[in-house]
Amino acid sequence: MMRVAMLLAVLIVGSTGGEIAITHGMKSTGEPSRLRPRELLAFLSRALRSGWFWVGVPLMALSFYSLLVLLSWEPISFVIPASALSYVVGTLGAKYILREDVSPARWIGVVLVCAGVALVAAG
Amino acid sequence: MGHELRIRIKTLVMILAMVVCANAGDLMLKRGMTQIGAVEISAPGLRHAFASTVTNGTIWIGIVFLVGFMVSYMTVLSWADYSYVMPAGAFGYALLTLLAVVFLHENVSPRRWVGVVLICIGVLLVGQTRPRTTEVMAREVAA
């Protein structure tokens, strides 16, 4: 039980931490001036040179491997609903690390989405 | 068109692209791996699986969709909040359930329907908040 909880924590912290690092990388890359192939390619080549992007990728890979290991221990109907907690953890990270302004409406929305994904994944 | 409205539309279009690419990519990978058959965990088995995946057209279509997902995800995060994009993307779960009912005539349990309704209300709530709440950061690259 202890090792399941720990690996679940690695899964959630890895995926949200990775996404937060990538978000930070993309914000400092700056948005493409227009959504045309040329500007998108220029944006991507800038984005791939962002250090934060390469912090995010291994964290997301770590999270993916924890998911595979967890799936070998526990049924998928437990693992996916439990990983829906990452919506709440991700929003906390967005608020305290990325300094996003999470309004009460957004918080209620996130909690509903988290519960909804857990129910859908549980089948 | 107002600046705020433009950002909102641009963000919703990219989230839709993310959801479509992620679902289409997963579906293609699933279809491709079914064509290949169960992978045997042994040296020759894995070699065979590797050779058959890299030569399978369906797998490559799936990979192209997943790259499309990553590109639209990175692009939308260059202007929109993570706490906006992440819950809004969960709309994909609701969409997948609806597609399964309409096209595959799957039976959906009441519990799953409750989940779909919660996701839709949650996404609508998040969707009406401002997509971007942080300041525009100074570009780190020299222009």
Short mmCIF file of C-alpha atoms in Angstrom, two decimals, chain A residues 32-120:
data_model
loop_
_atom_site.label_atom_id
_atom_site.label_comp_id
_atom_site.label_asym_id
_atom_site.label_seq_id
_atom_site.Cartn_x
_atom_site.Cartn_y
_atom_site.Cartn_z
CA PRO A 32 4.12 32.93 -32.14
CA SER A 33 3.16 36.23 -33.77
CA ARG A 34 0.72 34.43 -36.10
CA LEU A 35 -0.56 30.86 -36.28
CA ARG A 36 0.94 30.16 -39.71
CA PRO A 37 3.36 27.28 -40.51
CA ARG A 38 6.36 29.62 -40.81
CA GLU A 39 5.79 31.38 -37.49
CA LEU A 40 4.91 28.06 -35.80
CA LEU A 41 8.19 26.49 -36.96
CA ALA A 42 10.14 29.50 -35.70
CA PHE A 43 8.26 29.25 -32.38
CA LEU A 44 9.04 25.52 -32.08
CA SER A 45 12.75 25.97 -32.78
CA ARG A 46 12.86 28.67 -30.07
CA ALA A 47 10.82 26.48 -27.70
CA LEU A 48 13.12 23.47 -28.15
CA ARG A 49 16.07 25.63 -27.10
CA SER A 50 14.34 26.48 -23.82
CA GLY A 51 16.05 24.87 -20.83
CA TRP A 52 12.74 24.53 -19.00
CA PHE A 53 11.34 22.40 -21.83
CA TRP A 54 14.17 19.90 -21.24
CA VAL A 55 13.49 19.93 -17.50
CA GLY A 56 9.87 19.03 -18.25
CA VAL A 57 10.48 16.17 -20.67
CA PRO A 58 12.35 13.81 -18.25
CA LEU A 59 9.79 14.56 -15.51
CA MET A 60 6.99 13.55 -17.86
CA ALA A 61 8.95 10.44 -18.90
CA LEU A 62 9.40 9.54 -15.21
CA SER A 63 5.66 9.94 -14.71
CA PHE A 64 4.95 7.73 -17.73
CA TYR A 65 7.17 4.91 -16.42
CA SER A 66 5.57 5.14 -12.97
CA LEU A 67 2.21 4.78 -14.70
CA LEU A 68 3.41 1.61 -16.46
CA VAL A 69 4.72 0.12 -13.20
CA LEU A 70 1.54 1.09 -11.29
CA LEU A 71 -0.58 -0.54 -13.98
CA SER A 72 1.36 -3.75 -13.46
CA TRP A 73 0.49 -3.67 -9.72
CA GLU A 74 -3.04 -2.31 -9.59
CA PRO A 75 -6.14 -2.47 -11.85
CA ILE A 76 -6.56 0.35 -14.36
CA SER A 77 -9.92 1.23 -12.75
CA PHE A 78 -7.96 2.29 -9.66
CA VAL A 79 -4.90 3.85 -11.32
CA ILE A 80 -6.57 6.26 -13.77
CA PRO A 81 -9.19 7.65 -11.34
CA ALA A 82 -6.45 8.11 -8.71
CA SER A 83 -4.26 9.95 -11.22
CA ALA A 84 -7.15 12.40 -11.82
CA LEU A 85 -5.88 14.04 -8.60
CA SER A 86 -3.28 15.65 -10.84
CA TYR A 87 -5.93 18.20 -11.90
CA VAL A 88 -6.01 19.54 -8.35
CA VAL A 89 -2.24 19.25 -7.80
CA GLY A 90 -1.61 20.94 -11.18
CA THR A 91 -3.89 23.83 -10.26
CA LEU A 92 -2.05 24.29 -6.93
CA GLY A 93 1.22 24.36 -8.90
CA ALA A 94 -0.25 26.88 -11.35
CA LYS A 95 -1.28 29.12 -8.45
CA TYR A 96 1.82 28.92 -6.27
CA ILE A 97 4.62 28.28 -8.80
CA LEU A 98 3.38 29.90 -12.01
CA ARG A 99 1.52 32.64 -10.07
CA GLU A 100 -1.63 32.25 -12.12
CA ASP A 101 -4.77 33.86 -10.75
CA VAL A 102 -7.07 30.90 -10.00
CA SER A 103 -10.52 32.39 -9.44
CA PRO A 104 -13.17 30.58 -7.33
CA ALA A 105 -15.06 29.69 -10.56
CA ARG A 106 -11.93 28.07 -11.95
CA TRP A 107 -11.34 26.14 -8.70
CA ILE A 108 -14.90 24.78 -8.68
CA GLY A 109 -14.49 23.84 -12.36
CA VAL A 110 -11.22 22.00 -11.66
CA VAL A 111 -12.72 20.03 -8.76
CA LEU A 112 -15.74 19.02 -10.90
CA VAL A 113 -13.44 17.97 -13.77
CA CYS A 114 -11.29 15.93 -11.35
CA ALA A 115 -14.34 14.11 -9.94
CA GLY A 116 -15.80 13.67 -13.44
CA VAL A 117 -12.61 12.17 -14.89
CA ALA A 118 -12.36 9.80 -11.91
CA LEU A 119 -15.96 8.63 -12.46
CA VAL A 120 -15.56 8.25 -16.25
#
